[in-house]
Short mmCIF file of C-alpha atoms and ligand atoms in Angstrom, two decimals:
data_model
loop_
_atom_site.label_atom_id
_atom_site.label_comp_id
_atom_site.label_asym_id
_atom_site.label_seq_id
_atom_site.Cartn_x
_atom_site.Cartn_y
_atom_site.Cartn_z
CA UNK A 191 15.48 -25.63 -17.47
CA UNK A 192 16.69 -22.26 -16.25
CA UNK A 193 13.90 -19.84 -15.42
CA UNK A 194 16.41 -17.01 -15.32
CA UNK A 195 20.00 -16.62 -16.43
CA UNK A 196 21.88 -13.39 -15.93
CA UNK A 197 25.55 -12.88 -16.84
CA UNK A 198 27.79 -9.84 -16.50
CA UNK A 199 24.86 -7.49 -15.98
CA UNK A 200 25.69 -3.87 -15.36
CA UNK A 201 23.57 -0.73 -15.05
CA UNK A 202 24.79 2.79 -14.73
CA UNK A 203 22.00 5.35 -14.37
CA UNK A 204 22.33 8.81 -15.77
CA UNK A 205 24.24 10.82 -13.20
CA UNK A 206 26.74 7.98 -13.03
CA UNK A 207 25.16 5.88 -10.30
CA UNK A 208 26.63 2.38 -10.86
CA UNK A 209 23.59 0.42 -9.60
CA UNK A 210 24.79 -2.98 -10.91
CA UNK A 211 28.48 -3.78 -11.32
CA UNK A 212 28.54 -7.15 -13.12
CA UNK A 213 25.91 -9.53 -11.79
CA UNK A 214 25.73 -13.28 -12.54
CA UNK A 215 22.68 -15.15 -11.38
CA UNK A 216 20.86 -18.35 -12.29
CA UNK A 217 17.42 -19.44 -11.04
CA UNK A 218 16.24 -22.92 -11.90
CA UNK A 219 12.64 -23.64 -12.93
CA UNK A 220 10.47 -24.38 -9.89
CA UNK A 221 12.71 -22.55 -7.44
CA UNK A 222 11.59 -20.12 -4.77
CA UNK A 223 14.46 -17.64 -4.83
CA UNK A 224 15.26 -14.65 -2.63
CA UNK A 225 17.26 -11.59 -3.65
CA UNK A 226 18.20 -10.08 -0.34
CA UNK A 227 19.93 -6.80 0.31
CA UNK A 228 19.77 -3.42 2.03
CA UNK A 229 18.09 -0.34 0.55
CA UNK A 230 19.98 0.90 -2.50
CA UNK A 231 21.74 -2.41 -3.13
CA UNK A 232 20.34 -2.83 -6.65
CA UNK A 233 17.38 -5.19 -6.15
CA UNK A 234 14.76 -3.10 -7.92
CA UNK A 235 17.18 -2.30 -10.72
CA UNK A 236 17.83 -6.01 -11.26
CA UNK A 237 14.11 -6.75 -11.43
CA UNK A 238 13.56 -3.75 -13.68
CA UNK A 239 16.08 -5.03 -16.19
CA UNK A 240 14.63 -8.58 -16.18
CA UNK A 241 11.17 -7.25 -16.85
CA UNK A 242 12.40 -4.70 -19.43
CA UNK A 243 11.34 -1.64 -17.46
CA UNK A 244 14.96 -0.57 -17.09
CA UNK A 245 17.54 -0.58 -19.91
CA UNK A 246 20.68 -2.41 -18.98
CA UNK A 247 24.11 -0.98 -19.74
CA UNK A 248 25.73 -4.33 -20.58
CA UNK A 249 25.40 -8.07 -20.01
CA UNK A 250 22.95 -10.85 -20.90
CA UNK A 251 19.57 -11.77 -19.44
CA UNK A 252 17.39 -14.68 -20.56
CA UNK A 253 14.07 -15.86 -19.23
CA UNK A 254 13.17 -19.53 -19.94
CA UNK A 255 15.79 -19.47 -22.66
CA UNK A 256 14.51 -16.27 -24.28
CA UNK A 257 17.20 -13.54 -24.49
CA UNK A 258 15.61 -10.19 -23.68
CA UNK A 259 17.63 -8.52 -26.45
CA UNK A 260 16.41 -10.79 -29.22
CA UNK A 261 13.17 -12.38 -27.96
CA UNK A 262 11.71 -9.74 -25.67
CA UNK A 263 8.05 -10.55 -26.22
CA UNK A 264 8.53 -14.26 -25.54
CA UNK A 265 10.57 -13.44 -22.37
CA UNK A 266 7.90 -10.98 -21.17
CA UNK A 267 5.04 -13.44 -21.64
CA UNK A 268 6.83 -15.76 -19.14
CA UNK A 269 6.98 -13.12 -16.46
CA UNK A 270 4.42 -11.88 -13.93
CA UNK A 271 5.70 -8.76 -12.19
CA UNK A 272 4.61 -7.32 -8.85
CA UNK A 273 6.42 -3.97 -8.49
CA UNK A 274 6.59 -2.13 -5.14
CA UNK A 275 4.52 0.82 -6.16
CA UNK A 276 0.76 0.53 -6.75
CA UNK A 277 0.67 1.27 -10.48
CA UNK A 278 -2.97 0.40 -11.24
CA UNK A 279 -5.68 2.94 -11.96
CA UNK A 280 -7.09 3.75 -8.53
CA UNK A 281 -10.48 4.62 -10.01
CA UNK A 282 -11.06 1.29 -11.73
CA UNK A 283 -12.69 -1.55 -9.87
CA UNK A 284 -10.73 -4.58 -8.71
CA UNK A 285 -12.40 -6.78 -11.33
CA UNK A 286 -11.72 -4.25 -14.15
CA UNK A 287 -8.05 -4.10 -13.20
CA UNK A 288 -7.43 -7.85 -13.34
CA UNK A 289 -9.64 -8.53 -16.39
CA UNK A 290 -8.07 -5.67 -18.42
CA UNK A 291 -4.62 -7.01 -17.56
CA UNK A 292 -5.53 -10.36 -19.06
CA UNK A 293 -6.73 -8.48 -22.16
CA UNK A 294 -3.25 -6.91 -22.63
CA UNK A 295 -1.89 -10.52 -22.91
CA UNK A 296 -4.63 -11.61 -25.32
CA UNK A 297 -6.35 -13.91 -22.87
CA UNK A 298 -9.93 -14.50 -24.10
CA UNK A 299 -12.53 -12.69 -21.97
CA UNK A 300 -14.36 -15.77 -20.71
CA UNK A 301 -11.11 -17.31 -19.54
CA UNK A 302 -10.07 -13.97 -17.97
CA UNK A 303 -13.29 -13.92 -15.96
CA UNK A 304 -12.72 -17.44 -14.68
CA UNK A 305 -9.16 -16.66 -13.65
CA UNK A 306 -10.22 -13.40 -12.01
CA UNK A 307 -12.69 -15.30 -9.87
CA UNK A 308 -10.13 -17.92 -9.01
CA UNK A 309 -7.28 -15.59 -8.02
CA UNK A 310 -9.43 -12.91 -6.37
CA UNK A 311 -11.10 -15.61 -4.27
CA UNK A 312 -7.76 -17.16 -3.29
CA UNK A 313 -6.44 -13.71 -2.34
CA UNK A 314 -9.54 -12.86 -0.38
CA UNK A 315 -10.57 -10.01 -2.70
CA UNK A 316 -13.64 -11.46 -4.46
CA UNK A 317 -16.07 -9.61 -2.20
CA UNK A 318 -14.32 -6.37 -3.16
CA UNK A 319 -14.49 -7.03 -6.90
CA UNK A 320 -16.82 -4.10 -7.60
CA UNK A 321 -15.00 -1.64 -5.37
CA UNK A 322 -12.74 1.02 -6.85
CA UNK A 323 -9.12 0.16 -6.06
CA UNK A 324 -8.64 3.46 -4.20
CA UNK A 325 -11.01 2.28 -1.50
CA UNK A 326 -8.90 -0.79 -0.60
CA UNK A 327 -6.53 -0.95 2.35
CA UNK A 328 -2.78 -1.16 1.68
CA UNK A 329 -2.75 -4.93 2.30
CA UNK A 330 -5.65 -5.42 -0.15
CA UNK A 331 -3.84 -3.32 -2.78
CA UNK A 332 -0.77 -5.52 -2.45
CA UNK A 333 -2.93 -8.62 -2.95
CA UNK A 334 -4.55 -7.00 -5.97
CA UNK A 335 -1.11 -6.43 -7.48
CA UNK A 336 -0.43 -10.18 -7.07
CA UNK A 337 -3.77 -11.26 -8.56
CA UNK A 338 -3.20 -8.94 -11.55
CA UNK A 339 0.28 -10.36 -12.15
CA UNK A 340 -1.07 -13.88 -12.47
CA UNK A 341 -3.78 -13.25 -15.07
CA UNK A 342 -1.70 -14.47 -17.98
CA UNK A 343 -0.49 -17.45 -15.90
CA UNK A 344 3.25 -16.61 -16.05
CA UNK A 345 5.82 -19.33 -15.42
CA UNK A 346 8.03 -16.88 -13.44
CA UNK A 347 6.59 -14.58 -10.80
CA UNK A 348 8.80 -11.72 -9.66
CA UNK A 349 7.86 -9.71 -6.59
CA UNK A 350 9.63 -6.60 -5.36
CA UNK A 351 9.34 -6.45 -1.53
CA UNK A 352 5.81 -7.91 -1.66
CA UNK A 353 5.09 -7.62 2.03
CA UNK A 354 6.57 -4.19 2.73
CA UNK A 355 4.25 -2.33 5.08
CA UNK A 356 1.78 -5.22 5.32
CA UNK A 357 0.75 -6.32 8.81
CA UNK A 358 1.81 -9.74 10.10
CA UNK A 359 -1.45 -11.60 9.63
CA UNK A 360 -1.88 -10.56 6.02
CA UNK A 361 1.84 -11.19 5.44
CA UNK A 362 1.38 -14.83 6.58
CA UNK A 363 -1.57 -15.36 4.31
CA UNK A 364 0.37 -13.89 1.36
CA UNK A 365 3.30 -16.24 2.18
CA UNK A 366 0.87 -19.21 2.17
CA UNK A 367 -0.54 -18.18 -1.16
CA UNK A 368 2.90 -17.82 -2.71
CA UNK A 369 3.97 -21.22 -1.40
CA UNK A 370 0.85 -22.73 -2.92
CA UNK A 371 1.42 -21.35 -6.40
CA UNK A 372 5.11 -22.34 -6.21
CA UNK A 373 3.96 -25.92 -5.45
CA UNK A 374 1.81 -25.72 -8.58
CA UNK A 375 4.97 -25.08 -10.56
CA UNK A 376 5.38 -21.30 -10.74
CA UNK A 377 9.01 -20.22 -10.23
CA UNK A 378 9.14 -17.34 -7.79
CA UNK A 379 11.80 -14.67 -7.21
CA UNK A 380 11.23 -12.14 -4.50
CA UNK A 381 13.31 -9.27 -3.17
CA UNK A 382 13.33 -8.50 0.46
CA UNK A 383 15.42 -6.89 3.05
CA UNK A 384 14.18 -9.25 5.73
CA UNK A 385 16.24 -12.42 6.10
CA UNK A 386 13.32 -13.84 8.06
CA UNK A 387 11.07 -13.63 4.99
CA UNK A 388 13.63 -15.35 2.82
CA UNK A 389 14.11 -18.01 5.49
CA UNK A 390 10.35 -18.70 5.72
CA UNK A 391 9.78 -19.10 2.02
CA UNK A 392 12.80 -19.62 -0.15
CA UNK A 393 15.24 -22.43 -0.99
CA UNK A 394 18.00 -20.42 -2.64
CA UNK A 395 19.24 -16.94 -1.99
CA UNK A 396 21.53 -14.34 -3.43
CA UNK A 397 22.71 -11.41 -1.36
CA UNK A 398 23.33 -8.18 -3.19
CA UNK A 399 25.19 -5.21 -1.81
CA UNK A 400 26.26 -2.04 -3.61
CA UNK A 401 25.54 -3.61 -7.01
CA UNK A 402 27.52 -6.79 -6.42
CA UNK A 403 26.35 -10.33 -5.54
CA UNK A 404 28.23 -11.10 -2.36
CA UNK A 405 26.68 -14.50 -1.62
CA UNK A 406 24.75 -17.05 -3.70
CA UNK A 407 23.79 -20.24 -1.88
CA UNK A 408 20.98 -22.20 -0.29
CA UNK A 409 19.11 -20.77 2.64
CA UNK A 410 20.17 -23.78 4.68
CA UNK A 411 23.89 -23.23 4.03
CA UNK A 412 23.55 -19.50 4.73
CA UNK A 413 21.82 -20.02 8.06
CA UNK A 414 24.39 -22.59 9.19
CA UNK A 415 27.11 -19.94 8.67
CA UNK A 416 25.43 -17.30 10.79
P1 ADP B 505 17.16 -1.50 -4.01
O1 ADP B 505 15.96 -2.00 -4.76
O2 ADP B 505 18.01 -2.63 -3.53
O3 ADP B 505 16.76 -0.59 -2.87
P2 ADP B 505 17.75 0.12 -6.36
O4 ADP B 505 17.91 -0.84 -7.47
O5 ADP B 505 16.41 0.81 -6.20
O6 ADP B 505 18.10 -0.64 -4.97
O7 ADP B 505 18.88 1.20 -6.39
C1 ADP B 505 20.26 0.93 -6.64
C2 ADP B 505 21.04 2.22 -6.77
O8 ADP B 505 20.61 2.92 -8.00
C3 ADP B 505 20.76 3.22 -5.64
O9 ADP B 505 21.98 3.93 -5.45
C4 ADP B 505 19.71 4.14 -6.20
O10 ADP B 505 19.76 5.39 -5.63
C5 ADP B 505 20.09 4.17 -7.71
N1 ADP B 505 18.92 4.42 -8.60
C6 ADP B 505 17.80 3.65 -8.65
N2 ADP B 505 16.95 4.12 -9.59
C7 ADP B 505 17.55 5.19 -10.14
C8 ADP B 505 17.19 6.10 -11.20
N3 ADP B 505 16.03 6.01 -11.85
N4 ADP B 505 18.09 7.09 -11.49
C9 ADP B 505 19.29 7.19 -10.85
N5 ADP B 505 19.66 6.36 -9.87
C10 ADP B 505 18.81 5.37 -9.50
P1 ADP B 506 -3.68 -1.05 5.81
O1 ADP B 506 -4.97 -0.25 5.68
O2 ADP B 506 -3.78 -2.45 5.23
O3 ADP B 506 -3.11 -1.04 7.19
P2 ADP B 506 -2.28 1.18 4.60
O4 ADP B 506 -3.26 1.72 3.59
O5 ADP B 506 -2.11 1.92 5.86
O6 ADP B 506 -2.63 -0.37 4.88
O7 ADP B 506 -0.84 0.99 3.86
C1 ADP B 506 -0.05 -0.13 4.06
C2 ADP B 506 1.28 0.16 3.38
O8 ADP B 506 1.12 0.39 1.97
C3 ADP B 506 2.00 1.38 3.97
O9 ADP B 506 3.37 1.07 4.08
C4 ADP B 506 1.83 2.45 2.92
O10 ADP B 506 2.96 3.32 2.91
C5 ADP B 506 1.72 1.66 1.65
N1 ADP B 506 0.84 2.34 0.68
C6 ADP B 506 -0.40 2.71 0.87
N2 ADP B 506 -0.91 3.33 -0.28
C7 ADP B 506 0.09 3.28 -1.19
C8 ADP B 506 0.21 3.72 -2.53
N3 ADP B 506 -0.80 4.33 -3.20
N4 ADP B 506 1.38 3.51 -3.17
C9 ADP B 506 2.42 2.92 -2.54
N5 ADP B 506 2.34 2.48 -1.27
C10 ADP B 506 1.21 2.67 -0.55
#
């Protein structure tokens, strides 16, 4: 099963920035996949299109076989998204943020509470459950974004530069957590501009530059070429 299939994807923003110039990409179910590239390469745009936050100009995208043009709701329910910016309400508590998210996906409240306890504990946030999000450190906010993205138990987790600005110890514990949920069967795609991060975590990699995929291979094959 393909977790993600993209063909001929283009995106031109207003003002004529050609952010994506015809991207083809396939990610198999169970993979841990890196989309690597410098700032401005088109990583966030790609993720935005997959999760329907950005309208594509042309091309096809399907998520677990659901085309985003014809089966958007089914595609979206497969995806957990961790964007770069902290887009939760800073005045809500940690627990409110994750439980409300489950509510948007129709998860019954009792189940939502169980999941909240599970994920907040695993991400070392349970003790902070009654704190307003604005009082958390940057590293904690990142982990809160991850916990929130998992509340509807998506099959595909997409993270945009998940460890940007996070110190090394917290980064390692986030890596461990992501490896664990990948082992449990969640397909993971992350964007990064650190090859080291891709090397630590991922099996397959695509390198994007100026809106074009310039390499699409296994991490092993890539490293042996360097
Ligand atoms: P990355 O995530 O790899 O840093 P982006 O996808 O954010 O790259 O950006 C790709 C290109 O599209 C860049 O040239 C960027 O300036 C441009 N871009 C991104 N978002 C917008 C937008 N909302 N409007 C216009 N141009 C944009
Ligand atoms: P810590 O207290 O864990 O050291 P900081 O609060 O200093 O973390 O922030 C860590 C990173 O998160 C920094 O790169 C910072 O720019 C970023 N960051 C902090 N707050 C926000 C926010 N509200 N939105 C986006 N990025 C943020």
